[in-house]
Short mmCIF file of C-alpha atoms in Angstrom, two decimals:
data_model
loop_
_atom_site.label_atom_id
_atom_site.label_comp_id
_atom_site.label_asym_id
_atom_site.label_seq_id
_atom_site.Cartn_x
_atom_site.Cartn_y
_atom_site.Cartn_z
CA UNK A 20 -55.28 16.46 10.45
CA UNK A 21 -52.24 14.25 11.39
CA UNK A 22 -50.67 15.90 14.26
CA UNK A 23 -47.20 17.18 13.46
CA UNK A 24 -44.01 14.67 14.53
CA UNK A 25 -42.37 16.40 18.50
CA UNK A 26 -38.02 17.84 17.57
CA UNK A 27 -37.92 14.31 19.31
CA UNK A 28 -39.66 12.27 17.31
CA UNK A 29 -38.55 13.92 13.58
CA UNK A 30 -35.34 13.22 15.17
CA UNK A 31 -35.72 10.05 17.22
CA UNK A 32 -36.52 7.54 14.12
CA UNK A 33 -33.93 8.89 11.54
CA UNK A 34 -31.35 8.24 14.64
CA UNK A 35 -32.59 4.35 14.32
CA UNK A 36 -32.36 4.39 10.40
CA UNK A 37 -28.65 5.88 9.91
CA UNK A 38 -26.99 3.34 12.83
CA UNK A 39 -27.62 0.41 10.86
CA UNK A 40 -26.97 2.20 7.55
CA UNK A 41 -24.05 3.85 8.74
CA UNK A 42 -22.48 0.20 9.53
CA UNK A 43 -23.89 -0.92 6.46
CA UNK A 44 -21.75 1.28 5.09
CA UNK A 45 -18.99 0.97 6.88
CA UNK A 46 -18.56 -2.78 5.87
CA UNK A 47 -19.40 -1.83 2.32
CA UNK A 48 -16.40 -0.67 1.94
CA UNK A 49 -14.50 -2.09 3.86
CA UNK A 50 -15.67 -5.81 1.75
CA UNK A 51 -14.23 -3.30 -0.75
CA UNK A 52 -11.15 -2.65 0.85
CA UNK A 53 -10.60 -6.67 1.40
CA UNK A 54 -11.93 -7.67 -2.28
CA UNK A 55 -9.41 -5.02 -4.37
CA UNK A 56 -6.60 -6.23 -1.77
CA UNK A 57 -6.93 -9.83 -3.06
CA UNK A 58 -6.71 -8.81 -6.71
CA UNK A 59 -4.00 -6.95 -6.02
CA UNK A 60 -2.14 -9.60 -4.21
CA UNK A 61 -3.18 -12.55 -6.65
CA UNK A 62 -1.71 -9.91 -9.35
CA UNK A 63 1.33 -9.72 -7.82
CA UNK A 64 1.76 -13.00 -7.06
CA UNK A 65 1.66 -13.89 -10.35
CA UNK A 66 3.73 -11.76 -11.23
CA UNK A 67 6.09 -12.98 -8.62
CA UNK A 68 5.65 -16.75 -9.29
CA UNK A 69 5.59 -16.27 -13.00
CA UNK A 70 9.57 -14.48 -13.18
CA UNK A 71 11.11 -16.60 -10.73
CA UNK A 72 9.93 -20.38 -12.54
CA UNK A 73 10.61 -18.31 -15.97
CA UNK A 74 14.49 -16.61 -15.44
CA UNK A 75 15.44 -18.49 -12.16
CA UNK A 76 17.35 -17.74 -9.40
CA UNK A 77 19.81 -15.03 -10.95
CA UNK A 78 17.44 -13.45 -13.05
CA UNK A 79 14.38 -13.18 -10.33
CA UNK A 80 16.91 -11.34 -8.41
CA UNK A 81 17.95 -8.94 -10.74
CA UNK A 82 12.89 -7.82 -11.07
CA UNK A 83 14.13 -7.92 -7.00
CA UNK A 84 15.56 -4.41 -7.26
CA UNK A 85 13.73 -3.86 -9.87
CA UNK A 86 10.26 -5.08 -7.99
CA UNK A 87 12.35 -2.97 -4.45
CA UNK A 88 13.04 0.31 -6.28
CA UNK A 89 9.06 0.66 -7.60
CA UNK A 90 8.44 0.62 -4.01
CA UNK A 91 10.65 3.17 -2.98
CA UNK A 92 9.41 5.49 -5.45
CA UNK A 93 6.21 4.65 -5.31
CA UNK A 94 6.57 5.39 -1.63
CA UNK A 95 7.59 9.49 -3.06
CA UNK A 96 4.04 9.35 -4.51
CA UNK A 97 2.43 8.53 -2.19
CA UNK A 98 3.82 10.36 0.06
CA UNK A 99 3.31 13.80 -1.68
CA UNK A 100 0.02 13.17 -3.61
CA UNK A 101 -2.64 10.50 -2.10
CA UNK A 102 -1.71 10.37 1.75
CA UNK A 103 -3.09 13.98 2.13
CA UNK A 104 -5.39 13.54 0.11
CA UNK A 105 -6.40 10.04 1.68
CA UNK A 106 -6.31 12.01 5.19
CA UNK A 107 -8.46 15.42 3.93
CA UNK A 108 -11.08 14.70 1.73
CA UNK A 109 -12.41 10.82 2.85
CA UNK A 110 -16.14 11.89 2.98
CA UNK A 111 -15.69 15.51 1.21
CA UNK A 112 -18.43 16.74 -1.08
CA UNK A 113 -18.12 15.28 -4.71
CA UNK A 114 -16.89 18.31 -5.82
CA UNK A 115 -15.05 18.70 -3.17
CA UNK A 116 -13.33 15.38 -3.62
CA UNK A 117 -12.81 16.00 -7.89
CA UNK A 118 -10.53 18.74 -7.56
CA UNK A 119 -8.75 16.94 -5.25
CA UNK A 120 -8.78 14.04 -6.83
CA UNK A 121 -7.64 15.26 -10.34
CA UNK A 122 -3.72 17.15 -8.84
CA UNK A 123 -3.64 14.32 -6.37
CA UNK A 124 -3.40 11.88 -9.75
CA UNK A 125 -2.15 14.82 -11.82
CA UNK A 126 1.13 15.07 -9.01
CA UNK A 127 1.33 11.52 -9.40
CA UNK A 128 1.93 11.23 -13.68
CA UNK A 129 4.43 14.50 -12.23
CA UNK A 130 6.06 12.15 -10.01
CA UNK A 131 6.53 9.09 -12.13
CA UNK A 132 7.64 10.90 -15.04
CA UNK A 133 10.39 12.88 -12.52
CA UNK A 134 11.33 9.06 -11.26
CA UNK A 135 11.44 7.48 -14.37
CA UNK A 136 13.59 10.00 -16.49
CA UNK A 137 15.89 9.52 -14.05
CA UNK A 138 15.81 5.40 -13.50
CA UNK A 139 16.24 5.90 -17.38
CA UNK A 140 19.62 6.90 -17.53
CA UNK A 141 20.90 5.87 -14.24
CA UNK A 142 19.48 2.40 -15.95
CA UNK A 143 20.87 4.15 -19.87
CA UNK A 144 24.97 4.87 -17.09
CA UNK A 145 24.91 1.27 -15.43
CA UNK A 146 24.85 -1.06 -18.69
CA UNK A 147 25.39 -4.96 -18.49
CA UNK A 148 22.42 -7.06 -16.22
CA UNK A 149 20.63 -4.13 -13.92
CA UNK A 150 21.28 -2.10 -16.44
CA UNK A 151 18.01 -2.70 -19.27
CA UNK A 152 15.76 -3.45 -15.69
CA UNK A 153 15.88 0.35 -14.76
CA UNK A 154 15.58 2.06 -18.27
CA UNK A 155 12.83 -0.10 -18.87
CA UNK A 156 11.51 0.55 -14.98
CA UNK A 157 11.86 4.19 -16.15
CA UNK A 158 9.27 3.45 -18.67
CA UNK A 159 6.41 2.18 -17.07
CA UNK A 160 6.58 4.18 -14.12
CA UNK A 161 3.75 7.06 -14.86
CA UNK A 162 1.57 4.11 -15.65
CA UNK A 163 2.39 2.38 -12.92
CA UNK A 164 2.04 5.72 -10.37
CA UNK A 165 -1.02 6.69 -12.12
CA UNK A 166 -3.29 3.33 -11.63
CA UNK A 167 -2.19 3.37 -7.62
CA UNK A 168 -3.35 6.84 -7.92
CA UNK A 169 -6.79 6.29 -9.15
CA UNK A 170 -6.72 2.40 -6.77
CA UNK A 171 -6.76 6.35 -3.46
CA UNK A 172 -9.05 8.45 -5.22
CA UNK A 173 -11.43 5.58 -5.53
CA UNK A 174 -11.50 5.22 -2.03
CA UNK A 175 -11.04 8.02 -0.48
CA UNK A 176 -13.93 8.74 -2.53
CA UNK A 177 -15.92 6.01 -0.63
CA UNK A 178 -16.20 3.47 -4.33
CA UNK A 179 -13.57 1.22 -3.43
CA UNK A 180 -16.20 -1.23 -6.16
CA UNK A 181 -14.23 0.83 -8.28
CA UNK A 182 -10.95 0.60 -7.94
CA UNK A 183 -11.75 -3.27 -7.30
CA UNK A 184 -12.56 -2.82 -10.86
CA UNK A 185 -9.56 -1.08 -11.83
CA UNK A 186 -7.45 -3.44 -10.19
CA UNK A 187 -9.05 -7.37 -11.75
CA UNK A 188 -9.10 -5.03 -15.54
CA UNK A 189 -4.97 -4.81 -14.85
CA UNK A 190 -4.77 -7.99 -13.30
CA UNK A 191 -6.66 -9.14 -16.83
CA UNK A 192 -5.19 -6.97 -19.01
CA UNK A 193 -1.27 -8.78 -17.74
CA UNK A 194 -2.07 -12.11 -18.60
CA UNK A 195 -1.58 -11.78 -22.33
CA UNK A 196 1.28 -9.55 -21.17
CA UNK A 197 3.42 -12.00 -19.13
CA UNK A 198 2.71 -14.28 -22.14
CA UNK A 199 4.47 -12.08 -24.39
CA UNK A 200 7.24 -11.43 -22.16
CA UNK A 201 7.42 -15.57 -21.50
CA UNK A 202 8.03 -16.10 -25.05
CA UNK A 203 10.77 -14.00 -24.83
CA UNK A 204 11.79 -14.58 -22.31
CA UNK A 205 13.95 -11.00 -20.39
CA UNK A 206 13.83 -9.31 -16.90
CA UNK A 207 13.35 -6.21 -19.53
CA UNK A 208 9.82 -7.87 -20.99
CA UNK A 209 8.83 -8.80 -17.69
CA UNK A 210 8.69 -5.58 -16.50
CA UNK A 211 7.71 -4.08 -19.69
CA UNK A 212 4.41 -6.56 -18.98
CA UNK A 213 3.59 -5.30 -15.79
CA UNK A 214 3.71 -2.06 -16.59
CA UNK A 215 2.18 -2.51 -19.65
CA UNK A 216 -1.39 -3.93 -17.50
CA UNK A 217 -0.65 -0.56 -14.99
CA UNK A 218 -1.28 2.18 -18.19
CA UNK A 219 -4.11 0.14 -19.02
CA UNK A 220 -5.59 0.38 -15.69
CA UNK A 221 -4.03 3.76 -15.04
CA UNK A 222 -6.27 4.74 -18.16
CA UNK A 223 -9.54 3.21 -17.16
CA UNK A 224 -9.14 4.94 -14.12
CA UNK A 225 -9.85 8.57 -16.39
CA UNK A 226 -12.73 6.65 -17.26
CA UNK A 227 -14.35 5.62 -14.54
CA UNK A 228 -13.59 8.87 -12.96
CA UNK A 229 -14.88 11.17 -15.79
CA UNK A 230 -11.34 13.06 -14.75
CA UNK A 231 -8.44 14.12 -16.31
CA UNK A 232 -5.15 13.86 -13.53
CA UNK A 233 -3.78 17.84 -13.53
CA UNK A 234 0.14 17.97 -13.66
CA UNK A 235 -0.28 21.54 -13.68
CA UNK A 236 -1.77 21.74 -10.69
CA UNK A 237 1.04 19.91 -8.74
CA UNK A 238 2.72 22.86 -7.87
CA UNK A 239 -0.29 23.97 -5.84
CA UNK A 240 -1.27 20.26 -4.16
CA UNK A 241 2.25 19.86 -2.44
CA UNK A 242 2.42 23.90 -1.28
CA UNK A 243 -1.51 23.63 0.33
CA UNK A 244 -0.50 20.35 1.42
CA UNK A 245 3.26 20.62 2.33
CA UNK A 246 1.86 20.12 6.43
CA UNK A 247 1.90 16.92 5.82
CA UNK A 248 3.27 15.50 2.83
CA UNK A 249 6.67 16.30 3.45
CA UNK A 250 6.18 13.98 6.82
CA UNK A 251 4.16 10.85 5.18
CA UNK A 252 7.17 11.58 2.63
CA UNK A 253 9.78 11.10 4.25
CA UNK A 254 7.84 9.09 6.66
CA UNK A 255 7.21 7.00 3.50
CA UNK A 256 10.17 6.70 2.24
CA UNK A 257 11.66 5.13 4.94
CA UNK A 258 9.61 2.34 4.62
CA UNK A 259 11.02 1.20 1.27
CA UNK A 260 14.09 2.95 1.21
CA UNK A 261 15.00 0.12 4.40
CA UNK A 262 13.56 -2.17 2.08
CA UNK A 263 16.16 -1.33 -0.59
CA UNK A 264 19.63 -1.04 1.66
CA UNK A 265 18.03 -4.12 2.97
CA UNK A 266 18.17 -6.02 -0.94
CA UNK A 267 20.54 -4.07 -2.33
CA UNK A 268 23.08 -4.56 0.97
CA UNK A 269 22.40 -8.13 1.46
CA UNK A 270 23.38 -8.35 -2.62
CA UNK A 271 26.47 -6.99 -1.81
CA UNK A 272 26.69 -9.59 1.33
CA UNK A 273 25.73 -12.46 0.14
CA UNK A 274 24.88 -12.80 -3.35
CA UNK A 275 22.22 -11.03 -5.97
CA UNK A 276 20.11 -14.99 -5.73
CA UNK A 277 20.46 -13.94 -2.45
CA UNK A 278 17.18 -11.04 -3.27
CA UNK A 279 16.14 -13.90 -5.37
CA UNK A 280 15.36 -15.80 -2.32
CA UNK A 281 13.60 -13.67 -0.11
CA UNK A 282 11.24 -12.13 -2.75
CA UNK A 283 10.80 -15.97 -3.19
CA UNK A 284 9.86 -15.90 0.71
CA UNK A 285 7.86 -12.91 0.33
CA UNK A 286 6.25 -14.32 -2.50
CA UNK A 287 4.67 -17.41 -0.30
CA UNK A 288 3.59 -14.19 2.26
CA UNK A 289 2.20 -12.24 -0.68
CA UNK A 290 -1.47 -11.92 0.69
CA UNK A 291 -0.66 -9.89 3.92
CA UNK A 292 2.46 -8.22 2.31
CA UNK A 293 0.26 -7.53 0.27
CA UNK A 294 -2.04 -5.45 2.59
CA UNK A 295 0.17 -4.99 4.26
CA UNK A 296 2.50 -2.10 1.63
CA UNK A 297 -1.45 -0.77 0.53
CA UNK A 298 -3.58 -0.78 3.63
CA UNK A 299 -4.57 2.87 3.65
CA UNK A 300 -6.36 2.05 0.82
CA UNK A 301 -9.05 1.83 3.26
CA UNK A 302 -7.40 2.59 6.78
CA UNK A 303 -6.38 5.26 6.78
CA UNK A 304 -10.12 6.95 5.73
CA UNK A 305 -12.32 4.79 7.54
CA UNK A 306 -10.19 5.40 10.76
CA UNK A 307 -10.39 9.62 9.50
CA UNK A 308 -14.39 8.78 9.20
CA UNK A 309 -14.62 6.62 13.03
CA UNK A 310 -12.48 10.81 14.27
CA UNK A 311 -14.93 12.26 13.05
CA UNK A 312 -18.39 10.53 13.92
CA UNK A 313 -16.77 8.36 17.16
CA UNK A 314 -13.81 9.53 18.61
CA UNK A 315 -13.72 7.67 21.22
CA UNK A 316 -14.18 4.86 19.06
CA UNK A 317 -10.46 5.25 16.69
CA UNK A 318 -8.25 3.19 19.67
CA UNK A 319 -10.44 -0.19 18.94
CA UNK A 320 -10.77 0.56 15.58
CA UNK A 321 -6.66 0.54 15.25
CA UNK A 322 -6.20 -2.37 17.81
CA UNK A 323 -8.77 -4.46 16.08
CA UNK A 324 -6.45 -4.03 12.91
CA UNK A 325 -3.77 -4.38 14.15
CA UNK A 326 -4.68 -7.74 15.15
CA UNK A 327 -5.98 -9.35 13.15
CA UNK A 328 -3.09 -8.38 10.34
CA UNK A 329 -1.11 -10.36 13.25
CA UNK A 330 -3.01 -13.34 13.94
CA UNK A 331 -3.87 -13.92 10.12
CA UNK A 332 -0.10 -13.69 8.51
CA UNK A 333 0.64 -15.80 12.18
CA UNK A 334 -2.25 -18.15 10.14
CA UNK A 335 -1.39 -18.58 6.74
CA UNK A 336 2.37 -18.92 7.88
CA UNK A 337 1.26 -21.88 10.13
CA UNK A 338 -0.26 -23.56 6.55
CA UNK A 339 2.31 -22.58 4.68
CA UNK A 340 4.82 -25.42 7.16
CA UNK A 341 2.67 -28.04 5.68
CA UNK A 342 3.34 -27.07 2.26
CA UNK A 343 4.80 -30.73 0.70
CA UNK A 344 8.00 -29.68 -0.97
CA UNK A 345 6.34 -31.00 -4.21
CA UNK A 346 3.81 -28.35 -4.70
CA UNK A 347 6.45 -25.61 -3.71
CA UNK A 348 8.46 -26.42 -6.39
CA UNK A 349 5.07 -26.29 -8.90
CA UNK A 350 4.93 -23.13 -7.15
CA UNK A 351 8.26 -21.67 -7.35
CA UNK A 352 10.59 -23.76 -9.38
CA UNK A 353 13.91 -24.02 -8.13
CA UNK A 354 13.70 -20.79 -5.66
CA UNK A 355 10.86 -22.68 -3.79
CA UNK A 356 13.86 -25.03 -1.60
CA UNK A 357 16.24 -21.58 -0.74
CA UNK A 358 13.02 -19.91 0.45
CA UNK A 359 11.17 -22.30 2.30
CA UNK A 360 13.57 -21.87 4.90
CA UNK A 361 12.74 -18.78 5.58
CA UNK A 362 9.52 -18.83 6.45
CA UNK A 363 9.15 -18.63 10.13
CA UNK A 364 11.08 -16.24 10.21
CA UNK A 365 9.41 -13.92 7.50
CA UNK A 366 5.57 -15.00 9.29
CA UNK A 367 7.01 -13.39 12.26
CA UNK A 368 8.15 -10.21 10.37
CA UNK A 369 5.21 -9.84 8.56
CA UNK A 370 2.84 -10.64 11.75
CA UNK A 371 4.59 -8.02 14.36
CA UNK A 372 4.63 -5.51 10.66
CA UNK A 373 1.09 -5.87 11.33
CA UNK A 374 0.81 -5.02 14.52
CA UNK A 375 1.39 -1.30 13.91
CA UNK A 376 -0.39 -1.60 11.09
CA UNK A 377 -3.23 -0.15 13.60
CA UNK A 378 -1.98 2.09 15.38
CA UNK A 379 0.13 3.82 11.40
CA UNK A 380 -3.48 4.23 10.28
CA UNK A 381 -4.60 5.71 14.08
CA UNK A 382 -1.68 8.62 14.01
CA UNK A 383 -2.15 9.08 9.99
CA UNK A 384 -6.82 9.54 10.62
CA UNK A 385 -5.27 12.05 13.51
CA UNK A 386 -3.15 14.11 11.51
CA UNK A 387 -0.20 13.21 13.68
CA UNK A 388 2.31 13.41 11.22
CA UNK A 389 5.79 14.52 13.24
CA UNK A 390 4.84 11.43 15.02
CA UNK A 391 4.02 9.63 12.94
CA UNK A 392 7.89 10.21 11.18
CA UNK A 393 9.65 9.12 13.98
CA UNK A 394 7.92 6.16 14.55
CA UNK A 395 9.09 4.79 10.88
CA UNK A 396 12.42 6.62 10.54
CA UNK A 397 13.14 4.02 14.24
CA UNK A 398 10.83 1.14 12.50
CA UNK A 399 13.56 1.68 9.28
CA UNK A 400 17.22 2.20 10.85
CA UNK A 401 16.22 -1.43 12.79
CA UNK A 402 14.42 -3.14 9.15
CA UNK A 403 18.24 -2.49 8.14
CA UNK A 404 20.35 -2.77 10.98
CA UNK A 405 18.80 -6.37 11.63
CA UNK A 406 18.98 -6.76 7.88
CA UNK A 407 22.30 -6.21 6.75
CA UNK A 408 23.72 -6.67 10.21
CA UNK A 409 21.80 -10.46 10.36
CA UNK A 410 23.32 -10.99 6.98
CA UNK A 411 26.40 -10.58 8.49
CA UNK A 412 26.47 -12.62 10.92
CA UNK A 413 24.63 -15.56 8.89
CA UNK A 414 24.00 -14.97 5.61
CA UNK A 415 20.52 -15.04 4.38
CA UNK A 416 19.33 -16.47 6.98
CA UNK A 417 20.62 -14.63 8.83
CA UNK A 418 19.15 -11.44 7.36
CA UNK A 419 15.86 -12.87 7.80
CA UNK A 420 15.55 -13.08 11.28
CA UNK A 421 17.12 -10.10 11.72
CA UNK A 422 14.10 -8.39 9.71
CA UNK A 423 11.47 -10.20 11.53
CA UNK A 424 12.91 -9.54 15.30
CA UNK A 425 13.42 -5.40 13.72
CA UNK A 426 9.39 -5.60 12.89
CA UNK A 427 8.31 -6.11 15.57
CA UNK A 428 10.67 -3.43 17.41
CA UNK A 429 9.12 -1.20 14.69
CA UNK A 430 5.98 -2.61 16.01
CA UNK A 431 6.25 -1.52 19.63
CA UNK A 432 6.96 2.02 18.76
CA UNK A 433 4.60 2.36 16.93
CA UNK A 434 2.07 1.28 19.66
CA UNK A 435 4.07 3.08 21.88
CA UNK A 436 3.27 6.85 20.30
CA UNK A 437 0.18 5.36 18.81
CA UNK A 438 -1.59 4.31 22.11
CA UNK A 439 -0.33 7.62 23.31
CA UNK A 440 -2.45 9.54 20.32
CA UNK A 441 -5.49 10.05 20.36
CA UNK A 442 -6.40 12.60 23.26
CA UNK A 443 -3.33 14.92 22.76
CA UNK A 444 -3.86 15.35 18.62
CA UNK A 445 -7.08 14.81 18.74
CA UNK A 446 -8.78 18.66 18.55
CA UNK A 447 -6.05 19.18 16.76
CA UNK A 448 -6.79 16.14 13.71
CA UNK A 449 -10.63 17.10 13.50
CA UNK A 450 -9.80 20.80 12.19
CA UNK A 451 -6.73 19.66 10.15
CA UNK A 452 -9.59 18.09 7.78
CA UNK A 453 -10.17 20.08 4.78
CA UNK A 454 -13.27 20.16 2.19
CA UNK A 455 -11.51 22.58 0.49
#
């Protein structure tokens, strides 16, 4: 008879197999996250470039205002619906995740419907060039927010492959939609094209997950997660609201075309801006897993994340400086010459923001919403003050340099709070994680 293994023998072998398996699982989730972000980056870049070439600088400025407004609504949706999902339902049993995902996506859909109604009314009231663009945005907002919510839900479940497929489908659906919009040749047509492609992906997300969003569960979701949701709401709106205030202020101080110039410079750094906007798809969930498995490694994880993001942005910006004008004109058309003057400050701004991404992910994983809120409000105040102060002093270029300085200052604030956080909040954060 084969002797039974001792307790030490029974645990030793599986432990040896578990550690490489856990590392492979982490690498797989991160790989799908990077692939998904690559698709998002290319899609956003393609939309911006195509609209810039098709409409010209002034109309592109109007489209950019609609884009920035969408960013604010998206921040509201993420704050109250998907950010709590990422923190509290990453790596939980499937049944718990499914119930939470149904309520979270239903909450996002409800936010889209409510904000869409406001945009629609505002657009009809405004009239002129901006009014129709905002009205069109109001129509497509529910689909846009639901598609984004599915991406967060899939990453919380550790199935980033589904998020990648979903975004890939949205990108494919965008191709014929943009071709039709180009024939029409208006800002409204391009907003509808963008939103229609997202609606297709949102519908497919329901099929992928086998879950139907539950808007009726939104009230219970908001109540159960109000301790995190409302702080994340203010924190997220601080990011996008600062960008919106800067865009509106720049349009008033310098002109609508200046908004298009700044957006053009952002498009040149699109791969990193898109990653920064949606990085919590991967990093918050992974930081939460690191916290549960090896809390002492959380700080190193955050440092590597922020430092890698900053270095990658600097390398990309250096490559942009070598791009010939002929190629730049081919990509952005008449927007290139003005936008290329902002490459250096825009790069420094993205790199500075990247430094704070790691600390922000760590604070989210720790459920340290109060300290994260303080950091974000400080960073947003710097961004608005630097951007508008620079615009008043030196126009569009001054606004870009002011924004870069503000990004560095804001990241310093994030780093200061993140560096003191893990030991302080570790025990409280672990007890915050819910599985039902």
